[in-house]
Amino acid sequence: MSTTKPFKVLIAHTDVPPEGIEILKEQCEILQVINEPPKNRPEILEKIRGAHAVIWGGRDILNAEILDAAGPQLKAVSTMSSGINNVDVPELKKRGIPLGSTPAMLTVAVADLTVGLLIAAARRFQEGRRKIDSDKWDKDHLNWMLGQDIRDSTVGFYGFGGIGQAVAKRLMGFDIKRMLYTTRNRVSQDIEERFNAKKVDFETLLAESDFLIIASPLTKETLGLFNATVFNKMKETAVLVNVGRGKIVNQDDLYEALKSNRIFAAGLDVMDPEPLPSNDKLLTLDNVVVTPHVGYATRRTRVDAANLASRNVLKGLAGEPMLSPAY
Ligand SMILES: O=CC(=O)O
């Protein structure tokens, strides 16, 4: 009996959790990339030939070259991520290929980490660790290592989609005073009421936030938006948290703002570039806490994301709308 399956799917990641792609197996032959990025482009170009769908990931860009190598039968692409900046979206659209992504699967894990970064930056975890490492633990002064209070604070969100709202939900337990948000479109009244959140203009967000959380995608409008001019409009006690994309922040300007204590601290899961070199000047500062873009690096989240990406491509292959379309 022939075991030929109607579709071929390329998994362009080396280590997608197998249980996340199990559902593809009934209908699809699975081709898996074996070599690690960034050196696996030749392998991808080779293996994608004749593929009907691809689960895309990593740093490399899925662009015309990859699509040409695949051939005209390619019907569906899904990332296992929220951001789709590793895909040439106009090129896919031009060819009428649907793109899926998996933002909803990431929300909880990223929101948890955001709260962690907020606390770590506000309460000076990085500096505290360095004090211990350098035998500078001061037991004699009451004003040593004082941090910022979260209770009764104003938390501002630049971007108030799924991740922002999940952070807001978690922060409800911290007795904060109010939440402000800046987005292009107002969220529903129901959501505003649930979080006691108010839409404000960018200037107000900067001036009034004690904690300012960037949870928005990288776009032409957000590229480099958080620069020296912006930091100069923030409170000196403000804590900035970025879980969006590194390039939303002008990192040289952030370095200066932190070094001069123009703002109090920053907690960053995203940087520019990534990986951030270990000799980057940002890492010399006490008042920045960094994590290596691990917002959604939890076991369950990876499986969920792979599962949704698989379901997206199965829908695309069936000519149906994807469960989580990126456009
Ligand atoms: O940053 C993570 C993602 O966009 O999935």
mmCIF file of C-alpha atoms and ligand atoms in Angstrom:
data_model
loop_
_atom_site.group_PDB
_atom_site.id
_atom_site.type_symbol
_atom_site.label_atom_id
_atom_site.label_comp_id
_atom_site.label_asym_id
_atom_site.label_seq_id
_atom_site.Cartn_x
_atom_site.Cartn_y
_atom_site.Cartn_z
ATOM 1 C CA MET A 1 0.000 0.000 0.000
ATOM 2 C CA SER A 2 1.351 3.413 -0.948
ATOM 3 C CA THR A 3 2.175 5.733 1.905
ATOM 4 C CA THR A 4 2.311 8.816 -0.289
ATOM 5 C CA LYS A 5 0.871 11.825 1.442
ATOM 6 C CA PRO A 6 -0.684 14.674 -0.516
ATOM 7 C CA PHE A 7 1.437 17.474 0.962
ATOM 8 C CA LYS A 8 5.008 18.278 1.904
ATOM 9 C CA VAL A 9 5.660 20.649 4.788
ATOM 10 C CA LEU A 10 9.052 22.130 5.557
ATOM 11 C CA ILE A 11 9.776 22.847 9.201
ATOM 12 C CA ALA A 12 12.453 25.523 9.064
ATOM 13 C CA HIS A 13 13.434 25.141 12.720
ATOM 14 C CA THR A 14 15.732 22.440 14.031
ATOM 15 C CA ASP A 15 13.939 21.827 17.303
ATOM 16 C CA VAL A 16 10.196 22.284 17.042
ATOM 17 C CA PRO A 17 8.561 20.166 19.770
ATOM 18 C CA PRO A 18 7.452 16.955 18.025
ATOM 19 C CA GLU A 19 4.070 16.903 19.746
ATOM 20 C CA GLY A 20 3.398 20.323 18.210
ATOM 21 C CA ILE A 21 3.697 19.036 14.660
ATOM 22 C CA GLU A 22 2.191 15.583 15.197
ATOM 23 C CA ILE A 23 -1.121 16.643 13.628
ATOM 24 C CA LEU A 24 0.604 17.332 10.326
ATOM 25 C CA LYS A 25 1.655 13.736 9.898
ATOM 26 C CA GLU A 26 -1.618 12.313 8.685
ATOM 27 C CA GLN A 27 -1.641 14.399 5.545
ATOM 28 C CA CYS A 28 1.868 15.691 5.195
ATOM 29 C CA GLU A 29 5.349 14.436 4.600
ATOM 30 C CA ILE A 30 7.509 16.409 6.984
ATOM 31 C CA LEU A 31 10.856 17.802 5.912
ATOM 32 C CA GLN A 32 12.901 19.093 8.799
ATOM 33 C CA VAL A 33 15.845 21.472 8.638
ATOM 34 C CA ILE A 34 18.825 19.926 10.380
ATOM 35 C CA ASN A 35 21.482 22.635 10.275
ATOM 36 C CA GLU A 36 21.419 25.498 12.717
ATOM 37 C CA PRO A 37 20.858 29.104 11.714
ATOM 38 C CA PRO A 38 22.398 31.338 10.449
ATOM 39 C CA LYS A 39 24.143 28.801 8.202
ATOM 40 C CA ASN A 40 21.128 26.781 7.123
ATOM 41 C CA ARG A 41 19.870 28.930 4.266
ATOM 42 C CA PRO A 42 21.351 26.661 1.552
ATOM 43 C CA GLU A 43 19.670 23.680 3.231
ATOM 44 C CA ILE A 44 16.349 25.537 3.376
ATOM 45 C CA LEU A 45 16.647 26.517 -0.290
ATOM 46 C CA GLU A 46 17.247 22.883 -1.154
ATOM 47 C CA LYS A 47 14.601 21.272 1.049
ATOM 48 C CA ILE A 48 11.820 23.741 0.323
ATOM 49 C CA ARG A 49 11.733 22.722 -3.337
ATOM 50 C CA GLY A 50 8.258 21.330 -4.003
ATOM 51 C CA ALA A 51 6.946 22.065 -0.478
ATOM 52 C CA HIS A 52 3.270 22.925 -0.124
ATOM 53 C CA ALA A 53 3.648 24.637 3.223
ATOM 54 C CA VAL A 54 6.313 25.893 5.570
ATOM 55 C CA ILE A 55 6.548 26.556 9.275
ATOM 56 C CA TRP A 56 9.009 29.403 9.399
ATOM 57 C CA GLY A 57 11.194 30.552 12.232
ATOM 58 C CA GLY A 58 14.530 31.851 13.233
ATOM 59 C CA ARG A 59 16.386 34.945 12.228
ATOM 60 C CA ASP A 60 16.510 34.397 8.508
ATOM 61 C CA ILE A 61 14.059 36.211 6.250
ATOM 62 C CA LEU A 62 11.508 34.301 4.226
ATOM 63 C CA ASN A 63 11.657 36.292 1.004
ATOM 64 C CA ALA A 64 11.321 36.009 -2.771
ATOM 65 C CA GLU A 65 14.440 33.848 -3.039
ATOM 66 C CA ILE A 66 12.946 31.227 -0.704
ATOM 67 C CA LEU A 67 9.530 31.433 -2.334
ATOM 68 C CA ASP A 68 11.046 31.017 -5.797
ATOM 69 C CA ALA A 69 13.008 28.017 -4.585
ATOM 70 C CA ALA A 70 9.804 26.487 -3.171
ATOM 71 C CA GLY A 71 7.839 26.800 -6.389
ATOM 72 C CA PRO A 72 4.289 27.823 -7.277
ATOM 73 C CA GLN A 73 2.614 24.966 -5.360
ATOM 74 C CA LEU A 74 3.437 26.631 -1.986
ATOM 75 C CA LYS A 75 0.067 27.354 -0.418
ATOM 76 C CA ALA A 76 0.607 28.196 3.249
ATOM 77 C CA VAL A 77 3.163 29.684 5.614
ATOM 78 C CA SER A 78 2.975 30.063 9.363
ATOM 79 C CA THR A 79 5.443 31.393 11.866
ATOM 80 C CA MET A 80 5.541 30.159 15.466
ATOM 81 C CA SER A 81 5.763 33.714 16.735
ATOM 82 C CA SER A 82 3.923 36.904 17.311
ATOM 83 C CA GLY A 83 6.286 39.114 15.343
ATOM 84 C CA ILE A 84 6.394 38.508 11.595
ATOM 85 C CA ASN A 85 9.381 40.684 10.832
ATOM 86 C CA ASN A 86 11.284 37.620 9.565
ATOM 87 C CA VAL A 87 8.861 37.341 6.655
ATOM 88 C CA ASP A 88 8.699 39.556 3.574
ATOM 89 C CA VAL A 89 4.963 40.164 3.945
ATOM 90 C CA PRO A 90 4.420 42.207 0.739
ATOM 91 C CA GLU A 91 6.099 39.417 -1.255
ATOM 92 C CA LEU A 92 3.802 36.780 0.228
ATOM 93 C CA LYS A 93 0.761 38.953 -0.321
ATOM 94 C CA LYS A 94 1.797 39.587 -3.911
ATOM 95 C CA ARG A 95 1.832 35.848 -4.492
ATOM 96 C CA GLY A 96 -1.462 35.309 -2.682
ATOM 97 C CA ILE A 97 0.097 33.027 -0.054
ATOM 98 C CA PRO A 98 -1.635 33.148 3.331
ATOM 99 C CA LEU A 99 0.527 33.745 6.389
ATOM 100 C CA GLY A 100 -0.308 32.594 9.898
ATOM 101 C CA SER A 101 1.344 33.535 13.184
ATOM 102 C CA THR A 102 0.696 32.537 16.778
ATOM 103 C CA PRO A 103 0.438 35.652 18.969
ATOM 104 C CA ALA A 104 -2.304 34.335 21.240
ATOM 105 C CA MET A 105 -0.155 31.361 22.270
ATOM 106 C CA LEU A 106 2.619 33.619 23.516
ATOM 107 C CA THR A 107 0.619 36.084 25.527
ATOM 108 C CA VAL A 108 0.713 34.472 28.943
ATOM 109 C CA ALA A 109 4.405 33.614 28.969
ATOM 110 C CA VAL A 110 5.433 37.046 27.686
ATOM 111 C CA ALA A 111 3.140 38.785 30.171
ATOM 112 C CA ASP A 112 4.626 36.804 33.056
ATOM 113 C CA LEU A 113 8.141 37.761 31.996
ATOM 114 C CA THR A 114 7.115 41.410 31.584
ATOM 115 C CA VAL A 115 5.960 41.557 35.187
ATOM 116 C CA GLY A 116 9.229 39.892 36.185
ATOM 117 C CA LEU A 117 11.278 42.506 34.342
ATOM 118 C CA LEU A 118 9.203 45.306 35.796
ATOM 119 C CA ILE A 119 9.833 44.123 39.335
ATOM 120 C CA ALA A 120 13.492 43.299 38.658
ATOM 121 C CA ALA A 121 14.173 46.760 37.239
ATOM 122 C CA ALA A 122 12.135 48.618 39.859
ATOM 123 C CA ARG A 123 13.788 46.737 42.716
ATOM 124 C CA ARG A 124 17.307 46.795 41.292
ATOM 125 C CA PHE A 125 17.948 43.057 40.969
ATOM 126 C CA GLN A 126 20.946 43.516 38.674
ATOM 127 C CA GLU A 127 22.617 46.079 40.901
ATOM 128 C CA GLY A 128 21.875 44.028 44.001
ATOM 129 C CA ARG A 129 23.532 40.977 42.495
ATOM 130 C CA ARG A 130 26.589 43.054 41.609
ATOM 131 C CA LYS A 131 26.784 44.394 45.156
ATOM 132 C CA ILE A 132 26.853 40.852 46.483
ATOM 133 C CA ASP A 133 29.414 39.753 43.899
ATOM 134 C CA SER A 134 31.703 42.645 44.821
ATOM 135 C CA ASP A 135 31.325 42.297 48.631
ATOM 136 C CA LYS A 136 29.468 45.620 48.825
ATOM 137 C CA TRP A 137 26.384 44.433 50.715
ATOM 138 C CA ASP A 138 25.607 47.367 52.996
ATOM 139 C CA LYS A 139 23.745 46.354 56.150
ATOM 140 C CA ASP A 140 24.093 49.710 57.874
ATOM 141 C CA HIS A 141 22.007 52.186 55.881
ATOM 142 C CA LEU A 142 18.247 52.335 55.602
ATOM 143 C CA ASN A 143 18.341 54.206 52.317
ATOM 144 C CA TRP A 144 20.578 51.675 50.628
ATOM 145 C CA MET A 145 19.262 50.112 47.405
ATOM 146 C CA LEU A 146 15.818 51.685 47.614
ATOM 147 C CA GLY A 147 13.636 50.845 44.657
ATOM 148 C CA GLN A 148 10.398 52.118 43.151
ATOM 149 C CA ASP A 149 7.028 51.142 44.574
ATOM 150 C CA ILE A 150 4.575 49.392 42.335
ATOM 151 C CA ARG A 151 1.549 49.980 44.558
ATOM 152 C CA ASP A 152 -0.266 53.245 43.847
ATOM 153 C CA SER A 153 1.724 53.706 40.655
ATOM 154 C CA THR A 154 0.581 54.693 37.179
ATOM 155 C CA VAL A 155 1.397 52.015 34.642
ATOM 156 C CA GLY A 156 1.520 53.105 31.006
ATOM 157 C CA PHE A 157 1.292 50.782 28.053
ATOM 158 C CA TYR A 158 2.620 51.652 24.639
ATOM 159 C CA GLY A 159 0.587 49.028 22.817
ATOM 160 C CA PHE A 160 -2.380 47.519 24.620
ATOM 161 C CA GLY A 161 -3.176 44.355 22.695
ATOM 162 C CA GLY A 162 -3.153 40.808 24.008
ATOM 163 C CA ILE A 163 0.189 41.075 25.805
ATOM 164 C CA GLY A 164 -0.482 44.511 27.270
ATOM 165 C CA GLN A 165 -3.851 43.393 28.582
ATOM 166 C CA ALA A 166 -2.414 40.196 30.045
ATOM 167 C CA VAL A 167 0.208 42.277 31.855
ATOM 168 C CA ALA A 168 -2.553 44.574 33.091
ATOM 169 C CA LYS A 169 -4.474 41.571 34.403
ATOM 170 C CA ARG A 170 -1.436 40.416 36.367
ATOM 171 C CA LEU A 171 -0.715 43.882 37.711
ATOM 172 C CA MET A 172 -4.244 44.164 39.107
ATOM 173 C CA GLY A 173 -2.904 42.195 42.042
ATOM 174 C CA PHE A 174 -0.283 44.845 42.801
ATOM 175 C CA ASP A 175 -2.679 47.605 43.941
ATOM 176 C CA ILE A 176 -1.604 50.028 41.253
ATOM 177 C CA LYS A 177 -3.404 53.365 40.992
ATOM 178 C CA ARG A 178 -4.311 53.472 37.306
ATOM 179 C CA MET A 179 -3.393 52.299 33.856
ATOM 180 C CA LEU A 180 -2.900 54.460 30.777
ATOM 181 C CA TYR A 181 -2.426 53.271 27.263
ATOM 182 C CA THR A 182 -1.487 54.659 23.889
ATOM 183 C CA THR A 183 -2.636 52.769 20.828
ATOM 184 C CA ARG A 184 -3.919 53.739 17.418
ATOM 185 C CA ASN A 185 -7.396 52.400 18.188
ATOM 186 C CA ARG A 186 -9.217 52.568 21.458
ATOM 187 C CA VAL A 187 -9.829 49.193 23.112
ATOM 188 C CA SER A 188 -13.399 48.285 24.009
ATOM 189 C CA GLN A 189 -15.125 50.006 26.892
ATOM 190 C CA ASP A 190 -15.420 46.641 28.574
ATOM 191 C CA ILE A 191 -11.626 46.212 28.594
ATOM 192 C CA GLU A 192 -11.090 49.789 29.762
ATOM 193 C CA GLU A 193 -13.472 49.221 32.651
ATOM 194 C CA ARG A 194 -11.961 45.869 33.554
ATOM 195 C CA PHE A 195 -8.520 47.404 33.975
ATOM 196 C CA ASN A 196 -9.523 50.947 34.867
ATOM 197 C CA ALA A 197 -7.467 51.892 31.809
ATOM 198 C CA LYS A 198 -7.612 55.159 29.928
ATOM 199 C CA LYS A 199 -6.433 55.915 26.388
ATOM 200 C CA VAL A 200 -4.116 58.917 26.367
ATOM 201 C CA ASP A 201 -1.870 60.622 23.842
ATOM 202 C CA PHE A 202 1.802 59.731 23.716
ATOM 203 C CA GLU A 203 2.911 62.900 25.518
ATOM 204 C CA THR A 204 0.618 62.160 28.469
ATOM 205 C CA LEU A 205 1.772 58.557 28.572
ATOM 206 C CA LEU A 206 5.392 59.717 28.826
ATOM 207 C CA ALA A 207 4.722 62.409 31.395
ATOM 208 C CA GLU A 208 2.524 60.399 33.737
ATOM 209 C CA SER A 209 3.753 56.801 33.683
ATOM 210 C CA ASP A 210 5.768 55.469 36.603
ATOM 211 C CA PHE A 211 6.193 52.255 34.644
ATOM 212 C CA LEU A 212 6.130 52.392 30.879
ATOM 213 C CA ILE A 213 5.731 49.084 29.110
ATOM 214 C CA ILE A 214 6.425 48.778 25.401
ATOM 215 C CA ALA A 215 4.298 45.925 24.067
ATOM 216 C CA SER A 216 3.855 46.887 20.460
ATOM 217 C CA PRO A 217 5.209 45.516 17.182
ATOM 218 C CA LEU A 218 8.054 47.052 15.195
ATOM 219 C CA THR A 219 6.626 49.167 12.392
ATOM 220 C CA LYS A 220 7.736 52.200 10.391
ATOM 221 C CA GLU A 221 6.052 54.344 13.045
ATOM 222 C CA THR A 222 7.613 52.645 16.069
ATOM 223 C CA LEU A 223 11.178 52.240 14.703
ATOM 224 C CA GLY A 224 13.469 54.257 17.000
ATOM 225 C CA LEU A 225 10.486 56.006 18.580
ATOM 226 C CA PHE A 226 11.859 55.837 22.116
ATOM 227 C CA ASN A 227 14.794 58.206 21.752
ATOM 228 C CA ALA A 228 16.460 60.939 23.814
ATOM 229 C CA THR A 229 13.602 63.378 23.216
ATOM 230 C CA VAL A 230 11.152 60.826 24.547
ATOM 231 C CA PHE A 231 13.271 59.869 27.579
ATOM 232 C CA ASN A 232 13.555 63.558 28.453
ATOM 233 C CA LYS A 233 9.779 63.698 28.758
ATOM 234 C CA MET A 234 9.578 60.794 31.198
ATOM 235 C CA LYS A 235 9.699 60.941 34.984
ATOM 236 C CA GLU A 236 13.147 60.615 36.521
ATOM 237 C CA THR A 237 11.728 57.806 38.618
ATOM 238 C CA ALA A 238 10.274 56.000 35.608
ATOM 239 C CA VAL A 239 11.021 52.389 34.759
ATOM 240 C CA LEU A 240 10.918 51.381 31.103
ATOM 241 C CA VAL A 241 10.144 47.787 30.133
ATOM 242 C CA ASN A 242 10.473 46.629 26.522
ATOM 243 C CA VAL A 243 9.031 43.309 25.390
ATOM 244 C CA GLY A 244 8.105 44.525 21.895
ATOM 245 C CA ARG A 245 11.155 44.750 19.645
ATOM 246 C CA GLY A 246 14.624 46.113 20.360
ATOM 247 C CA LYS A 247 14.573 48.557 17.462
ATOM 248 C CA ILE A 248 11.593 50.443 18.906
ATOM 249 C CA VAL A 249 14.120 51.921 21.324
ATOM 250 C CA ASN A 250 17.141 53.941 20.285
ATOM 251 C CA GLN A 251 19.548 51.957 22.409
ATOM 252 C CA ASP A 252 22.353 54.548 22.439
ATOM 253 C CA ASP A 253 19.886 57.118 23.727
ATOM 254 C CA LEU A 254 18.574 54.644 26.287
ATOM 255 C CA TYR A 255 22.102 54.004 27.484
ATOM 256 C CA GLU A 256 22.636 57.743 28.009
ATOM 257 C CA ALA A 257 19.275 58.149 29.760
ATOM 258 C CA LEU A 258 20.065 55.304 32.163
ATOM 259 C CA LYS A 259 23.666 56.289 32.743
ATOM 260 C CA SER A 260 22.727 59.863 33.589
ATOM 261 C CA ASN A 261 19.793 58.639 35.721
ATOM 262 C CA ARG A 262 17.459 60.613 33.478
ATOM 263 C CA ILE A 263 15.161 57.638 33.975
ATOM 264 C CA PHE A 264 15.413 55.207 36.866
ATOM 265 C CA ALA A 265 15.840 51.823 35.226
ATOM 266 C CA ALA A 266 14.977 49.573 32.318
ATOM 267 C CA GLY A 267 13.985 45.942 31.957
ATOM 268 C CA LEU A 268 14.525 44.562 28.466
ATOM 269 C CA ASP A 269 13.739 41.233 26.879
ATOM 270 C CA VAL A 270 14.407 42.629 23.406
ATOM 271 C CA MET A 271 17.498 44.465 22.266
ATOM 272 C CA ASP A 272 19.287 45.705 19.202
ATOM 273 C CA PRO A 273 21.079 43.713 17.943
ATOM 274 C CA GLU A 274 20.130 40.251 19.085
ATOM 275 C CA PRO A 275 22.121 38.489 20.317
ATOM 276 C CA LEU A 276 23.504 41.502 22.175
ATOM 277 C CA PRO A 277 27.315 41.219 22.269
ATOM 278 C CA SER A 278 28.621 40.543 25.756
ATOM 279 C CA ASN A 279 30.767 43.676 25.572
ATOM 280 C CA ASP A 280 27.839 45.987 24.791
ATOM 281 C CA LYS A 281 27.979 49.158 26.879
ATOM 282 C CA LEU A 282 24.380 48.653 27.997
ATOM 283 C CA LEU A 283 25.517 45.700 30.064
ATOM 284 C CA THR A 284 27.925 47.854 32.056
ATOM 285 C CA LEU A 285 25.012 49.662 33.686
ATOM 286 C CA ASP A 286 23.595 48.710 37.056
ATOM 287 C CA ASN A 287 20.113 49.986 36.286
ATOM 288 C CA VAL A 288 19.250 47.732 33.388
ATOM 289 C CA VAL A 289 17.975 44.183 33.668
ATOM 290 C CA VAL A 290 18.153 42.126 30.512
ATOM 291 C CA THR A 291 16.888 38.733 29.458
ATOM 292 C CA PRO A 292 17.887 37.196 26.120
ATOM 293 C CA HIS A 293 14.532 37.437 24.273
ATOM 294 C CA VAL A 294 13.021 34.558 26.192
ATOM 295 C CA GLY A 295 9.525 36.012 26.587
ATOM 296 C CA TYR A 296 7.881 32.938 25.236
ATOM 297 C CA ALA A 297 10.528 30.400 26.091
ATOM 298 C CA THR A 298 8.456 28.045 28.176
ATOM 299 C CA ARG A 299 7.899 24.439 27.273
ATOM 300 C CA ARG A 300 4.122 24.641 27.104
ATOM 301 C CA THR A 301 4.163 27.841 25.065
ATOM 302 C CA ARG A 302 6.479 26.334 22.455
ATOM 303 C CA VAL A 303 4.238 23.283 22.075
ATOM 304 C CA ASP A 304 1.121 25.470 21.846
ATOM 305 C CA ALA A 305 2.732 27.727 19.258
ATOM 306 C CA ALA A 306 3.884 24.773 17.127
ATOM 307 C CA ASN A 307 0.442 23.260 17.370
ATOM 308 C CA LEU A 308 -1.271 26.432 16.194
ATOM 309 C CA ALA A 309 1.277 26.903 13.395
ATOM 310 C CA SER A 310 0.525 23.335 12.251
ATOM 311 C CA ARG A 311 -3.196 23.996 12.338
ATOM 312 C CA ASN A 312 -2.673 27.216 10.410
ATOM 313 C CA VAL A 313 -0.875 25.445 7.595
ATOM 314 C CA LEU A 314 -3.419 22.607 7.479
ATOM 315 C CA LYS A 315 -6.149 25.208 7.009
ATOM 316 C CA GLY A 316 -4.099 26.943 4.335
ATOM 317 C CA LEU A 317 -3.546 23.647 2.547
ATOM 318 C CA ALA A 318 -7.285 22.979 2.632
ATOM 319 C CA GLY A 319 -7.859 26.404 1.043
ATOM 320 C CA GLU A 320 -9.597 27.629 4.198
ATOM 321 C CA PRO A 321 -8.884 30.734 6.302
ATOM 322 C CA MET A 322 -6.104 30.149 8.821
ATOM 323 C CA LEU A 323 -7.023 29.951 12.497
ATOM 324 C CA SER A 324 -4.646 32.760 13.322
ATOM 325 C CA PRO A 325 -3.999 34.742 10.155
ATOM 326 C CA ALA A 326 -1.221 37.330 10.273
ATOM 327 C CA TYR A 327 -3.063 39.464 7.690
HETATM 328 O O1 LIG B 1 9.153 37.874 20.293
HETATM 329 C C1 LIG B 1 8.582 36.871 20.044
HETATM 330 C C2 LIG B 1 7.648 36.763 18.986
HETATM 331 O O2 LIG B 1 7.403 37.732 18.254
HETATM 332 O O3 LIG B 1 7.112 35.674 18.811
#
